[in-house]
Short mmCIF file of C-alpha atoms in Angstrom, two decimals:
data_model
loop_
_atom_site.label_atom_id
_atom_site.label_comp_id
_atom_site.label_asym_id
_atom_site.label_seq_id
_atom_site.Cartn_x
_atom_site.Cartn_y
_atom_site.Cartn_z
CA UNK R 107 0.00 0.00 0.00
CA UNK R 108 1.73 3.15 -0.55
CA UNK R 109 1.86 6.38 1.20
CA UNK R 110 -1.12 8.41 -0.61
CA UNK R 111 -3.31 5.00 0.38
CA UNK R 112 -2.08 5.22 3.77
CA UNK R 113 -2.37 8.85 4.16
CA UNK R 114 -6.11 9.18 2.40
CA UNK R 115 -7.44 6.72 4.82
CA UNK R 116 -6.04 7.97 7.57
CA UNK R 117 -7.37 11.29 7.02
CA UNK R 118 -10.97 10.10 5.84
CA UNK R 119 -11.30 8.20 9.55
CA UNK R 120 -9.85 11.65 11.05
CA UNK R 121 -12.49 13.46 9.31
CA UNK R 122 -15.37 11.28 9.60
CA UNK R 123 -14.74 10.63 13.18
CA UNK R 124 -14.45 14.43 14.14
CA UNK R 125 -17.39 15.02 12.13
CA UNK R 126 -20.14 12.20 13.72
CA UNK R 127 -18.86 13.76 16.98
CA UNK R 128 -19.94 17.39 16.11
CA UNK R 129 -23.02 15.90 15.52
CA UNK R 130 -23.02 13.58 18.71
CA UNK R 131 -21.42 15.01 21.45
CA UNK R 132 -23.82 17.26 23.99
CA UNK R 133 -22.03 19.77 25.07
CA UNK R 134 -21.30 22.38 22.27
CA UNK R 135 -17.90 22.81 23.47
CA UNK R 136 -16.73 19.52 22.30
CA UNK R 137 -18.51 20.08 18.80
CA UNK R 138 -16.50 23.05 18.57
CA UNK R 139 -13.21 21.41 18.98
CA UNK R 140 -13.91 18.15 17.02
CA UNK R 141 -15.13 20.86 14.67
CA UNK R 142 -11.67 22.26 14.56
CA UNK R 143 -10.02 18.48 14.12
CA UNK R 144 -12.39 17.81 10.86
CA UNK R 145 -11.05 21.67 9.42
CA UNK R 146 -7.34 20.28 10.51
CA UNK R 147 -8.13 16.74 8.52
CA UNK R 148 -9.69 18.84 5.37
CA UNK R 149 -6.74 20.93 5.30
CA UNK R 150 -4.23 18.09 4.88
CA UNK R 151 -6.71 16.43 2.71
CA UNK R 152 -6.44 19.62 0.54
CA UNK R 153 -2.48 19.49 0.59
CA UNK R 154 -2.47 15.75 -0.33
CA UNK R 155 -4.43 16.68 -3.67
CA UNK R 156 -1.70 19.43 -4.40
CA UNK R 157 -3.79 22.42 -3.03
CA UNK R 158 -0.98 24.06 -0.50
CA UNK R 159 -2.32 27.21 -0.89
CA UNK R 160 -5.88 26.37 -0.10
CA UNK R 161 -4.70 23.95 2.64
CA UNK R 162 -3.15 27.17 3.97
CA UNK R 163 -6.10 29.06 3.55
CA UNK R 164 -8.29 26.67 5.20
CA UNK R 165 -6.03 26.27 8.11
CA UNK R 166 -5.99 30.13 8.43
CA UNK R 167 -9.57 30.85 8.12
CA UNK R 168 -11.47 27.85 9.30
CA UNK R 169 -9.03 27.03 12.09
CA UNK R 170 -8.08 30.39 12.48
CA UNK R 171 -11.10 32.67 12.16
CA UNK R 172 -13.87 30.89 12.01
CA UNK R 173 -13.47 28.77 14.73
CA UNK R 174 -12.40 31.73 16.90
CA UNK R 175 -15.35 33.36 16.42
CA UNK R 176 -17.55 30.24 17.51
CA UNK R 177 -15.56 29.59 20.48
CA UNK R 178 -15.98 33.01 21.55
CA UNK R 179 -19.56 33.23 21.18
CA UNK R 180 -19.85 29.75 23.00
CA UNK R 181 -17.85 31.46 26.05
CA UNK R 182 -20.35 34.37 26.06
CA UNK R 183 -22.90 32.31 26.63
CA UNK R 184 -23.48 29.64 29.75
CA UNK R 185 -23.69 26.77 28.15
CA UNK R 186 -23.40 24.54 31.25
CA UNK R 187 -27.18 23.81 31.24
CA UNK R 188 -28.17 22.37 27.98
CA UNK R 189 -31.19 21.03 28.92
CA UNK R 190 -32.04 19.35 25.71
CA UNK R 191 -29.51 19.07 23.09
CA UNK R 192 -31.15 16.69 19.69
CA UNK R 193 -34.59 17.59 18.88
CA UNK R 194 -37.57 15.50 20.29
CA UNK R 195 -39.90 13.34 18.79
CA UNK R 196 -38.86 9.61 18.17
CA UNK R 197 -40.67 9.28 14.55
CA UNK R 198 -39.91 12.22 13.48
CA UNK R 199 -36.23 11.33 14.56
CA UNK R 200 -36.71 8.11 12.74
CA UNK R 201 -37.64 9.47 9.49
CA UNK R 202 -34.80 12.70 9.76
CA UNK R 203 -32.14 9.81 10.36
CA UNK R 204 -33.85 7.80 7.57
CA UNK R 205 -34.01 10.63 4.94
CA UNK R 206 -29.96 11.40 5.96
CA UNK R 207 -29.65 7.46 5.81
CA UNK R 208 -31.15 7.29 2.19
CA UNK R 209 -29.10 10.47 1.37
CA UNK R 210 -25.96 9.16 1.64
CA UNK R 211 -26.51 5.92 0.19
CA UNK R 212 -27.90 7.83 -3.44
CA UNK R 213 -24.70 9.96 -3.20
CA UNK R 214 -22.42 6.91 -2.93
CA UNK R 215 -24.23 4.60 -5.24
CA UNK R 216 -24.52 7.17 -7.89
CA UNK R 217 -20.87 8.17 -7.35
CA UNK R 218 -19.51 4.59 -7.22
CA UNK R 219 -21.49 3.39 -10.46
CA UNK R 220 -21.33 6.05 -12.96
CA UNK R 221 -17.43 7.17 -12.44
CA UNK R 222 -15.40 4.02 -12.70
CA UNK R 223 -12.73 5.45 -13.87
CA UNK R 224 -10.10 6.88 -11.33
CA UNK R 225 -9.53 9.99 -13.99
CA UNK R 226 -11.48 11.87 -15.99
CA UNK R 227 -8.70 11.83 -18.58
CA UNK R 228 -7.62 9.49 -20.88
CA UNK R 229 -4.84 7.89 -20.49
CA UNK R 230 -2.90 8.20 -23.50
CA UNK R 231 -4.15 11.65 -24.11
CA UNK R 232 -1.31 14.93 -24.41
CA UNK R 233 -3.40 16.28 -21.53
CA UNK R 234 -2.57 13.12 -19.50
CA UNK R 235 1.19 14.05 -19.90
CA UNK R 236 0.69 17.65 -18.72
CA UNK R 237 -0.86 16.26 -15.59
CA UNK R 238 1.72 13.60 -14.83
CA UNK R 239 4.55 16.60 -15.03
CA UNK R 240 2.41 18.74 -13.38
CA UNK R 241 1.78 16.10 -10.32
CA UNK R 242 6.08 15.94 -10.52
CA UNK R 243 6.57 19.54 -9.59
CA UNK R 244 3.58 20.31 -7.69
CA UNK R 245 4.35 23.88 -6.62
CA UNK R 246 2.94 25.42 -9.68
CA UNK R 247 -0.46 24.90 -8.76
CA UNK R 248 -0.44 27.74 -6.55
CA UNK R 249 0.70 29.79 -9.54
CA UNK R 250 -1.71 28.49 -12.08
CA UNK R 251 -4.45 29.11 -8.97
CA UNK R 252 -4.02 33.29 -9.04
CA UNK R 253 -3.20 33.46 -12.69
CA UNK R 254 -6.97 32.20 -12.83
CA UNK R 255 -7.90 34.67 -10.02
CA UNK R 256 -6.37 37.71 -11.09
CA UNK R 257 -7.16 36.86 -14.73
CA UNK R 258 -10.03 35.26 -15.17
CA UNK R 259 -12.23 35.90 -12.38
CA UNK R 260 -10.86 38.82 -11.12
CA UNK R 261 -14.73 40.83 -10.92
CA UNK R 262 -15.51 38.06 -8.58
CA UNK R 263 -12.77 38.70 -7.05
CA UNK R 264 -13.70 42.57 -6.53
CA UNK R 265 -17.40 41.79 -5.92
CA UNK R 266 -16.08 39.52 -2.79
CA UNK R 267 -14.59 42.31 -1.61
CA UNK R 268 -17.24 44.22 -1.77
CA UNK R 269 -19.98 41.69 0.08
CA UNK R 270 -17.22 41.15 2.78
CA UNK R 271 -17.58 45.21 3.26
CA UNK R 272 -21.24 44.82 3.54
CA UNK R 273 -21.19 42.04 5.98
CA UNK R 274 -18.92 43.31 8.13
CA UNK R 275 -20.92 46.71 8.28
CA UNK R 276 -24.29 44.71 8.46
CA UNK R 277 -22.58 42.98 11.33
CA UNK R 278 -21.78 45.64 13.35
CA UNK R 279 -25.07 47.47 13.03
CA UNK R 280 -27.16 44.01 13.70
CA UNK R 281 -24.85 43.96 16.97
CA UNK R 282 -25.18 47.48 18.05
CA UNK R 283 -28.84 47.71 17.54
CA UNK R 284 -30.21 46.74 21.07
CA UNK R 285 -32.21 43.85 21.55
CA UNK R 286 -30.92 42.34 18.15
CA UNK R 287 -33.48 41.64 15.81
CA UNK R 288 -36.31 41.67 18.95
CA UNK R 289 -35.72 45.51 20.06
CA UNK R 290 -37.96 45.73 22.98
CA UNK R 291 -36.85 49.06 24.48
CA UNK N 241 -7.96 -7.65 -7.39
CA UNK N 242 -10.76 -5.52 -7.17
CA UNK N 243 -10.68 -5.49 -3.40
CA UNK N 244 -6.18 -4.53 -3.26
CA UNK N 245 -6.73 -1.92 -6.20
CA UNK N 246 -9.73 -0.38 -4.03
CA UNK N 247 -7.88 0.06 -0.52
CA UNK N 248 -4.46 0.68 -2.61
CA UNK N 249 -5.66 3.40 -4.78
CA UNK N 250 -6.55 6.45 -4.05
CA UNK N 251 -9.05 8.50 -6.83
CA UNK N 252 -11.47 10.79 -7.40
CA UNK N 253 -14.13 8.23 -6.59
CA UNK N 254 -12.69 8.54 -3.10
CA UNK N 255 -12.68 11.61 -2.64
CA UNK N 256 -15.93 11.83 -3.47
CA UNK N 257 -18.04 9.25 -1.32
CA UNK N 258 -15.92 10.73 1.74
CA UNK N 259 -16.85 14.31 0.09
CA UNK N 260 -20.80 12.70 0.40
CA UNK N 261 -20.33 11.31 3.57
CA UNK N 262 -19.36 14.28 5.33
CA UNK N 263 -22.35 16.06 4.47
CA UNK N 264 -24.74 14.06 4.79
CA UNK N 265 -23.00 13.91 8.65
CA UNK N 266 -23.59 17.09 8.47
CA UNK N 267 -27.28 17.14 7.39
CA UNK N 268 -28.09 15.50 10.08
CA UNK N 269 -26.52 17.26 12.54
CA UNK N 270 -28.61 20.27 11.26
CA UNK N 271 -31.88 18.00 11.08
CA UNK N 272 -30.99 17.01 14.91
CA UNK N 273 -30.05 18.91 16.66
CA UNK N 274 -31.36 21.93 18.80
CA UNK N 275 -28.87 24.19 19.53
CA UNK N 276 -28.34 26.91 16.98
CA UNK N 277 -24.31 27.11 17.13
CA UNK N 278 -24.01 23.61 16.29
CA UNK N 279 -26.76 23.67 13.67
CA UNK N 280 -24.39 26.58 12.55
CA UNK N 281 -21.48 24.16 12.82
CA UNK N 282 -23.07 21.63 10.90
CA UNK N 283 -23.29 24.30 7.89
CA UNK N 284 -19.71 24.60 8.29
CA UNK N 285 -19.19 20.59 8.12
CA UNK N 286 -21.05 20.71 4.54
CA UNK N 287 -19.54 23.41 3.54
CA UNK N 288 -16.44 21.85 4.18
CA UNK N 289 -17.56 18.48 2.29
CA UNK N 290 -18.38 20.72 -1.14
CA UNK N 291 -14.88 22.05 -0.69
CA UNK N 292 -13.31 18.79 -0.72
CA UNK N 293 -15.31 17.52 -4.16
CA UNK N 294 -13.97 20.44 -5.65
CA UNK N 295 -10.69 20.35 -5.15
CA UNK N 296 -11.00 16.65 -5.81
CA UNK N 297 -12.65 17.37 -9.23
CA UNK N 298 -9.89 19.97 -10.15
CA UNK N 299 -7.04 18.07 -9.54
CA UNK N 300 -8.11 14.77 -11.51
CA UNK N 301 -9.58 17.12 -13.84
CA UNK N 302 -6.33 19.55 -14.30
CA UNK N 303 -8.38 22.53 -14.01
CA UNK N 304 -8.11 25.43 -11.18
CA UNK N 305 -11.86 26.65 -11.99
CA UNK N 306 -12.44 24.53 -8.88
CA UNK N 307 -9.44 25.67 -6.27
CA UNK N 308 -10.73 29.18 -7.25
CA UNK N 309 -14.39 27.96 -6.38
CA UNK N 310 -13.00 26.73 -3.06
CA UNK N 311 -11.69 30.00 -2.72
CA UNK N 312 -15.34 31.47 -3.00
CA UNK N 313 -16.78 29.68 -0.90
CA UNK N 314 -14.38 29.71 2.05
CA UNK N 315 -15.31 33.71 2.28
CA UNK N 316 -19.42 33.23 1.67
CA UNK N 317 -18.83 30.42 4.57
CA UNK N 318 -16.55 32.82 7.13
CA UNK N 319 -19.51 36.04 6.42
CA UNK N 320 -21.98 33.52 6.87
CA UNK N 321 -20.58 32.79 9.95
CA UNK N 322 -19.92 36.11 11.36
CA UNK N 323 -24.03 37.11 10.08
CA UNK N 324 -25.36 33.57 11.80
CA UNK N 325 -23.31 34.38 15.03
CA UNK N 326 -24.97 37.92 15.10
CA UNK N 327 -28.39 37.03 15.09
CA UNK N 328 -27.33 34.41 17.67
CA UNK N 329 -25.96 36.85 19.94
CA UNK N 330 -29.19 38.74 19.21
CA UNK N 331 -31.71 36.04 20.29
CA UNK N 332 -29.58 35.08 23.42
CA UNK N 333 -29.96 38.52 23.96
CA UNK N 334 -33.47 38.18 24.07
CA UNK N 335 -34.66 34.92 25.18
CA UNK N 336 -31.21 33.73 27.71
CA UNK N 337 -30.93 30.56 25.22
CA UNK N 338 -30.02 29.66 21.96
CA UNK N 339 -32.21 27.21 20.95
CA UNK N 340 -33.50 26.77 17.71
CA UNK N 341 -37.17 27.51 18.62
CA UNK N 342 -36.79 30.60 19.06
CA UNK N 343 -36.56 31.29 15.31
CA UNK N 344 -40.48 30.76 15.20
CA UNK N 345 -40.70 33.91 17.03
CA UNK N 346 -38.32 36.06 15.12
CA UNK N 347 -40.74 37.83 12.78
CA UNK N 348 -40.63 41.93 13.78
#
């Protein structure tokens, strides 16, 4: 077995693990750190498909940021008393966990029987060639990723820019307004 | 043969079902749960699963349409965050708890 085998299933239990206990555990500080062990296991999934920039990126904001911002909220509140933590109702629980249940299994029979092939390339093809140098030096991905942004979809780009302005001023005036979005006085 | 080549190879097919399992985890943590920061969470965790078929896609596809995708998405997912979090605040604010009933409740 070699080393991307090893590595890829390593990672998938790390991720899958973390991510049933979000789901499972209780107490919402425990989500929040498996939480940050699934962002941890996407970002080095990310790096072994030759994304090192957005392996970065996700270890920066997710880890970083993101997960900051939830743990700080969780502090603000007191969380000790969670008095009921998964929704009530056994048949509607049965059919939520049945609909999830029949979810996944679509997803992976339709992904397991219509792509059987491991690329989407031929083999012989001059593209196939490209990729196998590419997949030698690896480090140019990161190059060929901004060329795209600052080239092709550089009004994106801008526009993001532009909705981060507007949350982050939305933000601040949803949080100064007192009483939130239930202004009583 | 089938069964070596499975465990010993690593493609896009992977990537995929473990893309499709992690949001369907986190589907149901949003179905199941009460609390609204880790219904929030779970948003995250599918967020997070999309992100991983894309960059799966654009490397066994040799196109960076999809890293730059990934790119998108990562800031609509941290604003998301920061808006979801603010209206959290808000209703623990107003009702001492942050459960997800309180949403019924949130019209003016």
């Amino acid at each position: 077995m070699s080393m991307d085998a090893v590595l890829f299933w390593f990672l998938s239990i790390v991720v899958i693990g973390a991510g049933l206990s979000v789901v499972l555990m209780s107490n919402p500080i425990y989500s929040a750190l498996s939480l940050v062990m699934t962002m941890v296991g996407v970002a080095a999934l990310f790096a072994t498909l030759n994304a090192y920039f957005l392996a970065g990126v996700q270890l920066i904001v997710y880890t970083g940021a993101v997960m900051v911002l939830f743990v700080m909220v969780l502090m603000l509140f007191d969380l000790k008393r969670e008095l009921q933590a998964f929704s009530r109702g056994k048949i509607t629980g049965f059919f939520k966990i049945a609909g999830v249940g029949v979810l996944a299994g679509l997803l992976v029979g339709v992904i397991t029987f219509t792509t059987q092939k491991t690329s989407l390339i031929a083999e012989g093809s001059p593209l196939a060639a490209d990729i196998a140098a590419q997949a030698a030096s690896g480090a140019d991905n990161t190059k060929i990723l901004s060329e795209n942004l600052f080239l092709k979809n550089i009004l994106g780009f801008e526009l993001l820019g532009v909705l981060l302005l507007v949350i982050a001023i939305g933000v601040v005036a949803l949080s100064r307004s007192k009483g939130g979005t239930h202004a009583r006085d | 043969m089938l069964e070596t080549s499975m465990f010993s190879e690593i493609g896009l097919n992977h990537y995929l079902v473990l893309s499709a399992l992690l949001f369907t985890i986190g589907m149901a943590g949003i179905l199941l749960r009460r609390n609204l920061i880790v219904v929030l969470m779970s948003i995250e965790l599918m967020l997070n699963a999309v992100n991983i078929s894309f960059v799966a896609f654009s490397k066994y596809n040799m196109n960076s349409e999809g890293q730059v995708m990934v790119f998108f998405v990562m800031t609509i997912a941290a604003a998301e965050a920061a808006v979801g979090l603010a209206i959290i605040v808000s209703i623990f604010k107003r009702f001492k708890e942050v459960n997800i009933r309180f949403f019924e409740h949130l019209k003016g």
